[in-house]
Coordinates of C-alpha atoms and ligand atoms in Angstrom, one line a residue:
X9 CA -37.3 -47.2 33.5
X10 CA -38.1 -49.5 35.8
X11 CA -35.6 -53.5 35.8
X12 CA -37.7 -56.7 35.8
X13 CA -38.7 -58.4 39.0
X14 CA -35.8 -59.8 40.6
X15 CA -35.2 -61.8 43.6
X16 CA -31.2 -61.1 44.3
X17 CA -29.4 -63.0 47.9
X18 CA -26.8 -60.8 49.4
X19 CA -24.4 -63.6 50.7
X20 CA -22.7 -61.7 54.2
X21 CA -25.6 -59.6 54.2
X22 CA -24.9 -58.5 57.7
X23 CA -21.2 -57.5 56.2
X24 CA -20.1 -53.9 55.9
X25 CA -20.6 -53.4 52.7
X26 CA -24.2 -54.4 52.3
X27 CA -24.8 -52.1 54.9
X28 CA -23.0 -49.4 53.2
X29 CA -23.8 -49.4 49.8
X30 CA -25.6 -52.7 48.2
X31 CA -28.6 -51.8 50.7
X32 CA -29.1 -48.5 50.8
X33 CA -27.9 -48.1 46.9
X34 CA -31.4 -50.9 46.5
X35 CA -33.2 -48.4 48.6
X36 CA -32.8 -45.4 46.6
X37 CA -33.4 -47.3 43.4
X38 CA -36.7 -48.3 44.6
X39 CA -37.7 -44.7 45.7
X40 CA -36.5 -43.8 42.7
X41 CA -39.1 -46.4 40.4
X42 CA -36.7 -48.3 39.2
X43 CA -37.1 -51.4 41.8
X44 CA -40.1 -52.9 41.3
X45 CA -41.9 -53.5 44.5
X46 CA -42.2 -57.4 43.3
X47 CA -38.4 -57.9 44.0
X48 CA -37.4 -59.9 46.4
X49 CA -33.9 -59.4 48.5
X50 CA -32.7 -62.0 50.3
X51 CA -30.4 -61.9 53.5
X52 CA -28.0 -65.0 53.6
X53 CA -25.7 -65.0 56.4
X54 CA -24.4 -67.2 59.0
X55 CA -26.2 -65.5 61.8
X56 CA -29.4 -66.8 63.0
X57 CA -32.1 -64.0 62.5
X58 CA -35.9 -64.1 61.7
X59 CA -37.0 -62.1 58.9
X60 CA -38.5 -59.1 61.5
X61 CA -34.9 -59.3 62.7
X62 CA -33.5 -58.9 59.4
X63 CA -35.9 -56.2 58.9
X64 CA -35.1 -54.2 61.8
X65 CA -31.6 -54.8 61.4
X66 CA -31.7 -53.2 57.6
X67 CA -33.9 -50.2 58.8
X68 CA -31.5 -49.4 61.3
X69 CA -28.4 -49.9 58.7
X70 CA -30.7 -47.5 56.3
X71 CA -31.1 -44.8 59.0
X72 CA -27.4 -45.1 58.8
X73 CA -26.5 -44.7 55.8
X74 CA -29.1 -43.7 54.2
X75 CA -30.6 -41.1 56.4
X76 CA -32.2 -38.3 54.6
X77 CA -34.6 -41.1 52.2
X78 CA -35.5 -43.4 55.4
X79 CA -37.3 -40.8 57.0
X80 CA -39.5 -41.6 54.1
X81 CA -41.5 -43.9 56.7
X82 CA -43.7 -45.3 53.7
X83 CA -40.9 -46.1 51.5
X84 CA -38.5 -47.5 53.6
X85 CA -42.0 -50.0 55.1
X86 CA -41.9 -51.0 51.1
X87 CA -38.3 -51.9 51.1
X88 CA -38.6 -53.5 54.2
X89 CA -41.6 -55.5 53.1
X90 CA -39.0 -56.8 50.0
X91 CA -36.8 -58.5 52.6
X92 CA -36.6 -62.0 53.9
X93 CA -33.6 -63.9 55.8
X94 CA -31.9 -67.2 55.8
X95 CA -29.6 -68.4 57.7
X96 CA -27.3 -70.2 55.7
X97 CA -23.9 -72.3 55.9
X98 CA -21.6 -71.6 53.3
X99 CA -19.5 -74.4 53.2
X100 CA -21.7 -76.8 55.2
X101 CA -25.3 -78.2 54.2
X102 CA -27.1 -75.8 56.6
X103 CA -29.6 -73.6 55.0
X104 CA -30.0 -74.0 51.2
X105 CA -32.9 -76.1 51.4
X106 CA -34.5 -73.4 53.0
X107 CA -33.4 -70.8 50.6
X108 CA -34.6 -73.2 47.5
X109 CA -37.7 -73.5 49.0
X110 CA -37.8 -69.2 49.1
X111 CA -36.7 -68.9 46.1
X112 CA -38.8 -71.2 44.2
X113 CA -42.3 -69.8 45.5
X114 CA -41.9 -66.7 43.7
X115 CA -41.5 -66.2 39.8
X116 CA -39.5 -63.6 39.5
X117 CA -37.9 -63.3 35.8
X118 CA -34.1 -62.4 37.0
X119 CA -31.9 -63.9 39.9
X120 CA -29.0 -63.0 41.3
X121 CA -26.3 -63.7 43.8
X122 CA -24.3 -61.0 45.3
X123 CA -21.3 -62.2 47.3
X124 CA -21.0 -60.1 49.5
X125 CA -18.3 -62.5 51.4
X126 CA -14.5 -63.2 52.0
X127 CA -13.5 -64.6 48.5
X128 CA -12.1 -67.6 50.0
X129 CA -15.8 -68.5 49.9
X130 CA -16.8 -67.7 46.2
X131 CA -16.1 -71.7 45.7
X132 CA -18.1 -72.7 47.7
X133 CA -21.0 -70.8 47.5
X134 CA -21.2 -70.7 43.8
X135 CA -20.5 -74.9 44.2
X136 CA -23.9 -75.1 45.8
X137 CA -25.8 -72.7 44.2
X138 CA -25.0 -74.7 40.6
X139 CA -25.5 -78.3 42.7
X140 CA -28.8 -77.5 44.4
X141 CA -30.4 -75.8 41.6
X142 CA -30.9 -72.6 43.2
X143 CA -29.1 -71.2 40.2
X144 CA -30.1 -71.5 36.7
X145 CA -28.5 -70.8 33.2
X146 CA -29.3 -67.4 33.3
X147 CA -28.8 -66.4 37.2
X148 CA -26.1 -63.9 37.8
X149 CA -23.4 -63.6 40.2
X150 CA -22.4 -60.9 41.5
X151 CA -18.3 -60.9 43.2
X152 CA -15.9 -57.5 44.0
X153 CA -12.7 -57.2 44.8
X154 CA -10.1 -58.3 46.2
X155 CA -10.1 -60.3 42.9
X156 CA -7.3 -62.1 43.9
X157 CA -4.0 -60.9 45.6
X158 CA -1.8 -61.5 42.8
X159 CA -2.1 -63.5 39.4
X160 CA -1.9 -67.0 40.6
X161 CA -4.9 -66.5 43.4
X162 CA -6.4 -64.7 40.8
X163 CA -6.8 -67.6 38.1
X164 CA -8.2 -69.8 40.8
X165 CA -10.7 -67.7 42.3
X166 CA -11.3 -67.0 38.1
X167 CA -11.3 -71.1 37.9
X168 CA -13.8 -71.9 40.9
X169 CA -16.1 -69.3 39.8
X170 CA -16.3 -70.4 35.8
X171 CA -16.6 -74.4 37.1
X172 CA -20.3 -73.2 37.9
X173 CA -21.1 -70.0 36.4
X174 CA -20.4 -69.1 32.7
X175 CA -18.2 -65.7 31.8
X176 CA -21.7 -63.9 30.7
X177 CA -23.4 -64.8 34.3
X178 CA -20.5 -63.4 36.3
X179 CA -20.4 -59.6 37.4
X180 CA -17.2 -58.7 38.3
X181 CA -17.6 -55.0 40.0
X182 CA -15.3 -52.4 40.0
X183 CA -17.0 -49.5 41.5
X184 CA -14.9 -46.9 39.5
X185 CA -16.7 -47.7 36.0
X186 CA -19.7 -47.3 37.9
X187 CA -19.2 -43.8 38.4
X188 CA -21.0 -40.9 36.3
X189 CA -17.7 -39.0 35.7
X190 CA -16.0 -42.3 34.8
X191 CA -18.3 -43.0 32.2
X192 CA -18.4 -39.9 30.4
X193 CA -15.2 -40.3 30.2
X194 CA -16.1 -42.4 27.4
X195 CA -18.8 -39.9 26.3
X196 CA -16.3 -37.3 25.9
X197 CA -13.9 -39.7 23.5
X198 CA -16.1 -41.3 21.2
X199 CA -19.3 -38.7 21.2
X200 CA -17.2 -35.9 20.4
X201 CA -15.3 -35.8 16.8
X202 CA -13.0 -33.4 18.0
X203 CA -10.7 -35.1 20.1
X204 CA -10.3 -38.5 18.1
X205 CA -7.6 -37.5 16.1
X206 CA -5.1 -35.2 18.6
X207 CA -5.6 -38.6 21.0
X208 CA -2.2 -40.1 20.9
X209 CA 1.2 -40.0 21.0
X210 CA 2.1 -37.7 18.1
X211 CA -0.1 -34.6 20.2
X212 CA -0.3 -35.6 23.4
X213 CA 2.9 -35.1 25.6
X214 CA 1.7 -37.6 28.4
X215 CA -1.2 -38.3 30.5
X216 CA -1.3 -38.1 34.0
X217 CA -4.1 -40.1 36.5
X218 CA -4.0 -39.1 40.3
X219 CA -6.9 -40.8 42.9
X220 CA -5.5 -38.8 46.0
X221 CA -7.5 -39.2 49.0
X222 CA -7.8 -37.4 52.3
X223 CA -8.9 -40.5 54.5
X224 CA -6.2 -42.1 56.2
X225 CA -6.6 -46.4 57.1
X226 CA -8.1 -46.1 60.4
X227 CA -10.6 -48.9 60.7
X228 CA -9.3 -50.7 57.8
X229 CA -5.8 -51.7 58.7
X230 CA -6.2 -54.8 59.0
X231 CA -7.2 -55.5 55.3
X232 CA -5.1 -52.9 54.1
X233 CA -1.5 -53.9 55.5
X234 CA -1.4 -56.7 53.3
X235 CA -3.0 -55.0 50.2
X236 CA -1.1 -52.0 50.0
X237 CA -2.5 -49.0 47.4
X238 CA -0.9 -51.0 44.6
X239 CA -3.6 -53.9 44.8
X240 CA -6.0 -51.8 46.9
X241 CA -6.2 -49.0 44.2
X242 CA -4.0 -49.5 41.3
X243 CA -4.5 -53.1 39.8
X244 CA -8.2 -52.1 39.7
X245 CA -9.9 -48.6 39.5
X246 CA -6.5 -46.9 38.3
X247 CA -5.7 -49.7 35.8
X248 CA -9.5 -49.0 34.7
X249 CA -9.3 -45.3 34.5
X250 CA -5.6 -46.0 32.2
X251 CA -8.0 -48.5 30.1
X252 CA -10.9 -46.0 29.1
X253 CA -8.2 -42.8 28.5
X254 CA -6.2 -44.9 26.3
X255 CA -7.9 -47.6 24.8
X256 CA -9.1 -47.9 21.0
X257 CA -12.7 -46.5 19.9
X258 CA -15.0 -50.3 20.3
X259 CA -16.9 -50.7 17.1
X260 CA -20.3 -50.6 19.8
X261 CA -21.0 -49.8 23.1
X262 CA -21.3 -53.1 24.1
X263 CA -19.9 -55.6 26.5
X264 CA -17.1 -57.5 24.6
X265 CA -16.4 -54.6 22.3
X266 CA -15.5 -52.1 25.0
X267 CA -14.2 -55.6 27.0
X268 CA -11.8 -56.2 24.2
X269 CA -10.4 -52.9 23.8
X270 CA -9.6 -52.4 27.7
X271 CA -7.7 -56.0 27.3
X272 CA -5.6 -54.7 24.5
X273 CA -4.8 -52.0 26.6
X274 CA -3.4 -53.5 29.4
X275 CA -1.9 -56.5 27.3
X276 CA 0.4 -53.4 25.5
X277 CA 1.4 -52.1 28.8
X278 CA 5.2 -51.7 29.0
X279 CA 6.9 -54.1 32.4
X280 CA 7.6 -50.9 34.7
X281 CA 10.9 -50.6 36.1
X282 CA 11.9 -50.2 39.6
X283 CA 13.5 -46.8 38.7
X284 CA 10.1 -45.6 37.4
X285 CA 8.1 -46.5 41.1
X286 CA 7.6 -44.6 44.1
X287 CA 6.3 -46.4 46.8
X288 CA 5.3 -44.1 50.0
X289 CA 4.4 -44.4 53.4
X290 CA 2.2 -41.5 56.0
X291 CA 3.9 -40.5 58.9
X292 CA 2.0 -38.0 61.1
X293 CA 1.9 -34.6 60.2
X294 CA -0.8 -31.8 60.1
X295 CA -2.6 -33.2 63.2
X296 CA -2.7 -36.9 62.0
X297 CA -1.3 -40.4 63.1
X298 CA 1.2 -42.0 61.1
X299 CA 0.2 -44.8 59.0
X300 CA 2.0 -47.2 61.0
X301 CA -0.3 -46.5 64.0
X302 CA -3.5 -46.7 61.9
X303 CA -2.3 -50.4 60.8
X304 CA -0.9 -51.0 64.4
X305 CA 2.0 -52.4 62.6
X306 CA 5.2 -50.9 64.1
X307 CA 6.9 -52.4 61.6
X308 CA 4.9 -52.4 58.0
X309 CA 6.4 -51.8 54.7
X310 CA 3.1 -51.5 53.2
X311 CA 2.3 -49.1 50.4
X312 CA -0.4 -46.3 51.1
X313 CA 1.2 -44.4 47.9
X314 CA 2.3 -45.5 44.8
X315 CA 3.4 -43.4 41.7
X316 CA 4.5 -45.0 38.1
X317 CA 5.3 -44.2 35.3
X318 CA 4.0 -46.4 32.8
X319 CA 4.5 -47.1 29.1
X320 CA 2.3 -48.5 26.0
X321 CA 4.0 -50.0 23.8
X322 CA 1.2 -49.9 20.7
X323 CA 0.9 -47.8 17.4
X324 CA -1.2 -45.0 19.6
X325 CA 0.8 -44.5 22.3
X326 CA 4.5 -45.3 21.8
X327 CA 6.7 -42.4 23.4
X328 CA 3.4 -40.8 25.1
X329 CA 4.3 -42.0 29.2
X330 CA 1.5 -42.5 31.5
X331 CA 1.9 -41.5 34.8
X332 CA -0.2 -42.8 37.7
X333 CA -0.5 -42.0 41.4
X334 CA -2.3 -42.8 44.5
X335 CA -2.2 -42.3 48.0
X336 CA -4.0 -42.1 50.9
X337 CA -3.7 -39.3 53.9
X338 CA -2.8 -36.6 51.4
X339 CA -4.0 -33.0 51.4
X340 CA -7.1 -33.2 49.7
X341 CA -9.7 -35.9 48.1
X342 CA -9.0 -35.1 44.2
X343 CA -9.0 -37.6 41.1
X344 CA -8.6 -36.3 37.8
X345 CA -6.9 -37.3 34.6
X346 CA -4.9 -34.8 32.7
X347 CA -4.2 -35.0 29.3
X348 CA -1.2 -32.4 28.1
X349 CA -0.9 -31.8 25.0
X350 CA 2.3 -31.0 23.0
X351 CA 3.6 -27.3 22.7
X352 CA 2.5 -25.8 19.6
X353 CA 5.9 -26.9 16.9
X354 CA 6.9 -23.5 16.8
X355 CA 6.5 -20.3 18.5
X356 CA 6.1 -17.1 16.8
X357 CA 5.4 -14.7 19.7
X358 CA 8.9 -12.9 20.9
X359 CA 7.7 -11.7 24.4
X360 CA 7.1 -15.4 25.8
X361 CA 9.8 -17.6 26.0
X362 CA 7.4 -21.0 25.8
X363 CA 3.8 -21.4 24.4
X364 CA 2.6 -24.0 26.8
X365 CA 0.9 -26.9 25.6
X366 CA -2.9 -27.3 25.8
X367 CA -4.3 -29.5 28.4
X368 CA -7.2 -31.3 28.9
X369 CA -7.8 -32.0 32.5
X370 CA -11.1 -34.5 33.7
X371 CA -12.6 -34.0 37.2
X372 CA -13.9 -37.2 38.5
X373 CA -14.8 -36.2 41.9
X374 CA -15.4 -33.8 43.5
X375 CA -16.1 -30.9 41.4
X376 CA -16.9 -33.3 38.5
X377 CA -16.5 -31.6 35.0
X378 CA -14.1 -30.6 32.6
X379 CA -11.1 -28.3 31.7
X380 CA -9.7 -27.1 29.2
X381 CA -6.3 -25.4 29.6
X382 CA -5.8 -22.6 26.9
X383 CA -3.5 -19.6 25.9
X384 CA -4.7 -16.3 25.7
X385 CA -2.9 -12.9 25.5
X386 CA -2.4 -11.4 28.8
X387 CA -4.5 -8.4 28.8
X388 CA -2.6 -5.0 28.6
X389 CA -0.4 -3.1 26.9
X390 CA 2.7 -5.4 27.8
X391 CA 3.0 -7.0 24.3
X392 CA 2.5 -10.4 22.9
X393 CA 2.5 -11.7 26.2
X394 CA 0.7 -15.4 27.0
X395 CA -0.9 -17.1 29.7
X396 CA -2.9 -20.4 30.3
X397 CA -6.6 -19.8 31.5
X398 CA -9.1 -22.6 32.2
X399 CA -11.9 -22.8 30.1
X400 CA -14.0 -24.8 32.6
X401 CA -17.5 -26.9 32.5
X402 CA -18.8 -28.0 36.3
X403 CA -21.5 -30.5 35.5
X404 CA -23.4 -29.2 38.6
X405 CA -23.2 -26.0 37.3
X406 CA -23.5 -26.6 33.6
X407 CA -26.6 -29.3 34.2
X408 CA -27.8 -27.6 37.3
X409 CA -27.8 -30.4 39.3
X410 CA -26.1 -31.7 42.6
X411 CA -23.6 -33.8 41.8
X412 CA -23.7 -35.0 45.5
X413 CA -27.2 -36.4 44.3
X414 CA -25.9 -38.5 41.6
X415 CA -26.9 -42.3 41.5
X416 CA -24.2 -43.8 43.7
X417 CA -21.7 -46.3 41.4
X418 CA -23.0 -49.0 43.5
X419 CA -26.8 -48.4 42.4
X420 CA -26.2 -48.3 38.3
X421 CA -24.5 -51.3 38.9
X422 CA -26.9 -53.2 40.9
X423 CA -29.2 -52.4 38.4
X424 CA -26.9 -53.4 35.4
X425 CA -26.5 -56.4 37.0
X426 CA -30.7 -56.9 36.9
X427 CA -30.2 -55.8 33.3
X428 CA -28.1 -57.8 32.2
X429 CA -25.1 -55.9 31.2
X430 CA -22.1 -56.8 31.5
X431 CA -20.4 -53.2 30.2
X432 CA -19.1 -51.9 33.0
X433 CA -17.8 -55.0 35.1
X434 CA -14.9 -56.4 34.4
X435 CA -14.2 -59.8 32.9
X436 CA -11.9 -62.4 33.8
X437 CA -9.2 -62.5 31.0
X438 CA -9.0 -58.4 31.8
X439 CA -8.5 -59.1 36.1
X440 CA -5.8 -61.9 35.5
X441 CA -4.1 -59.2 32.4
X442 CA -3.9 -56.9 35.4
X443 CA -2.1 -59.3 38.0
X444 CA 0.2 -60.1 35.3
X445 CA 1.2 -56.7 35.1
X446 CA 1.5 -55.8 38.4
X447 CA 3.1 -58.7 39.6
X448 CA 6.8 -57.9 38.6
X449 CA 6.3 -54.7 40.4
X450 CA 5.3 -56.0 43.8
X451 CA 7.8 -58.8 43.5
X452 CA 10.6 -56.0 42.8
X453 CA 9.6 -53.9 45.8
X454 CA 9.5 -57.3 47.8
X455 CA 12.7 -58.1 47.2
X456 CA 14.1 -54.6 47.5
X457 CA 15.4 -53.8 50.5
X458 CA 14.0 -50.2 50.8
X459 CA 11.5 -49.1 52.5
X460 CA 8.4 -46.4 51.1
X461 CA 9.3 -43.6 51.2
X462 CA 7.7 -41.5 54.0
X463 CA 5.6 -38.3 53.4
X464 CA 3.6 -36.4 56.1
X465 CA -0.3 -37.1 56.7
X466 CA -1.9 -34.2 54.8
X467 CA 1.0 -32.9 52.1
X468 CA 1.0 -34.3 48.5
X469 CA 3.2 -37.7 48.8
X470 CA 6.4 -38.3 48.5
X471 CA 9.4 -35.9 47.0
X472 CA 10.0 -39.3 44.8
X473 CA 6.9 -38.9 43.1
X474 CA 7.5 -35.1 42.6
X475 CA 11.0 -36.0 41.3
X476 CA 9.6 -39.0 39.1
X477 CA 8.1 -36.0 36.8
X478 CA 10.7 -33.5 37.3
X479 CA 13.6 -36.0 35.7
X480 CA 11.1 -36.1 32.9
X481 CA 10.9 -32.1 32.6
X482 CA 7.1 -32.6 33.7
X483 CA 5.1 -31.3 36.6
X484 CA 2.1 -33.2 38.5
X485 CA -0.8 -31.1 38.8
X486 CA -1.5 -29.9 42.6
X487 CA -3.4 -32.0 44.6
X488 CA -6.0 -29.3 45.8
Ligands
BG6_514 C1 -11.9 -48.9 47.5 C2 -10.7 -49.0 48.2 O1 -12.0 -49.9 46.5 O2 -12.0 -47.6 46.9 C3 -10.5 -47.9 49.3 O3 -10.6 -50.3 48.9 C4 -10.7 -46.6 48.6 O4 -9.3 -48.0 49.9 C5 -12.0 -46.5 47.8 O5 -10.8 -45.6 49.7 C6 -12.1 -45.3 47.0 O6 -13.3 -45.1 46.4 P1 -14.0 -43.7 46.1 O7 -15.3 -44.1 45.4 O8 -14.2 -43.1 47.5 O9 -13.0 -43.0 45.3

């Protein structure tokens, strides 16, 4: 179905990521029907370009990034056509006279504002898009992380944008709930009866989340020495995925409701002790550089793997632990939840020692689908012998589709944004509950005077995040 008209200006438009993903994620949606050919996309930036420059610059970024749809010659002229440029100062008075002007000769329904910029400028730019008018009530604003570096920054950046923007015009994106797997996640609690009432603590023996990744920080080094996987991962798209696993069914599907219930969640998490952290560092191994080189910092202390254990303290959950992990430079790109359920309370079979529990594990990429673990009999004539089998659903086989295909997180959104729903961004309230939380943990590991703990480039993290289970009488799954 296709969104209203829209004109939508990309602050940093010559940035990284609108080159990446808000670009070519507008692209496919107008291939797909969805963009109407009436939309306008404006390029602010601080560069000086002409429009045909713009142009050629975001035909070259779409052959990039997009290469298989911009040999679509016709389409990607449509796009193209969609485009215009200004050159724009964001805390000066260059520039937004020009971009009224634009703006204000079309009549397109919906506008929007993605800042695609260093958040230092959020103020500023939303300050003159309220004082000059180019904003009305009902434009949108678009902002992504880093949301804040720890709960203080956080407020502020929260208080500069809500000076000239109200909570329903801001879109705070975190590209996790844009994911297909992510939200079925949500589909699979509250669309299916049969899960509802084994969900909590008195079933389920814990829950484990792991977002392992293969790519190392080359490139990014910079950015990430002084975010570390704790605020680069975990205060955001982890603290999301703990939020949709755990939180209470929303009366609708709605912003506030599921808004509401994510807040609770993270409001009822337990303060994590030192003793239940692992921080971890890559050294080389298997081929690859060691962290330290990728963030030329001889010397960094920085994070690239975290593990937790976590508790929620709430009528569901009480005595059910959470455990989380991260890490970056590990053997293989995985992230999957696991639910384990609690053995069975009594075992009547003599030739297994243990009836394992049942377990419910959630594929979010790659391989996106579902398993269930179960017990069967061992076939043969060995007696009552068990084992746990997978019964397994892979959406690209089950829907026969390419999952590689699916909409990118980055293109729902966009068009949620033109929509006008807020589900799947986060609010403010929800951002500055997860600061608060994971402030005491990065102040404990500042003050400590350890280090992370190393683990090679390409293995599965640290020994202290195997050992974080074991004490516990648990087992991660393998990162495979
Ligand atoms: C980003 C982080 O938000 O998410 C990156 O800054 C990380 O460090 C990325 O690699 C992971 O996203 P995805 O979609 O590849 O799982």
């Amino acid at each position: 179905i296709p969104v209203d008209p829209f004109d939508l200006v990309i602050f940093g438009a010559s940035g990284d990521l609108a080159q990446r993903k808000i670009l070519p994620s507008l692209y496919h949606r107008m291939i797909a029907g969805q963009m109407p050919r009436e939309a306008r996309i404006f390029g602010a930036a601080r560069s000086k370009m002409s429009r045909s420059e713009f142009q050629d610059y975001v035909a070259d970024a779409l052959r990039k990034f997009a290469p298989e749809s911009a040999k679509d010659e016709e389409s990607l002229k449509a796009f193209l056509d969609c485009l215009d440029y200004v050159a724009i100062d964001a805390t000066g008075e260059g520039g937004w006279s020009d971009l009224k002007a634009k703006i204000e000769d079309g009549a397109n329904p919906v506008r929007a504002f993605y800042m695609s910029v260093a958040p230092s400028l959020f103020g500023a730019i939303s300050e003159r898009l309220s004082q000059t008018g180019i904003a009305t009530e009902d434009s949108r604003i678009v902002v992504e992380k880093p949301l804040g570096h720890d709960l203080e920054s956080a407020r502020a950046l929260n208080a500069q944008l809500s000076a000239s923007f109200d909570e329903s015009q801001i879109y705070r994106i975190d590209h996790y709930l844009g994911k297909e797997t992510v939200q079925n996640l949500m589909a699979l609690r509250f669309a299916n009866a049969l899960f509802e009432p084994l969900w909590n603590a008195q079933h389920i023996d814990h829950v484990q989340i792991t977002v392992a990744e293969s790519i190392g920080v080359a490139g990014r080094g910079g950015y990430y020495d002084k975010s570390g996987a704790m605020r680069d991962m975990v205060q955001n798209h982890i603290m999301q995925l703990l939020c949709l696993t755990a939180m209470e069914p929303p009366s609708r599907f709605d912003p506030d409701s599921v808004r509401d219930e994510k807040l609770k969640v993270i409001r009822a998490l337990d303060p994590v002790e030192l003793k239940d952290t692992v921080r971890g560092q890559y050294r080389a191994g298997n081929g690859e550089a060691s962290y330290k080189e990728h963030a030329e910092n001889p010397d960094s202390k920085t994070e690239s793997f975290v593990a937790l254990k976590v508790g929620i303290s709430n009528w569901r959950w009480t005595g059910t632990p959470f455990y989380l992990r991260t890490g970056k430079r590990l053997r293989a790109r995985m992230s999957e939840i696991e639910v384990q359920f609690k053995e069975p309370p009594h075992n009547i079979f003599r030739g297994s020692e243990r009836v394992p529990g049942n377990a419910l594990v959630i594929r979010l990429q790659p391989n996106e689908g579902i398993t269930m673990l179960m017990t069967i009999k061992e076939p043969g004539q060995g007696g009552m012998r068990l084992r746990r089998v997978p019964l397994d659903m892979s959406f690209a086989q089950t829907l026969d589709i390419d999952t590689s295909e699916m909409a990118d997180a980055y293109e729902r959104l966009i068009m949620d944004v033109i929509r006008g729903d807020q589900t799947l961004f986060m609010r403010g309230d929800e951002v500055e509950a997860a600061w608060a939380w994971t402030d005491p943990i990065l102040q404990a590991w500042a003050e400590s005077s350890a280090s992370p703990e190393p683990y090679d480039a390409g293995g599965s993290g640290p020994d202290g995040a195997l050992a974080l289970m074991h004490m516990d009488g648990r087992k991660w799954r393998e990162i495979e």
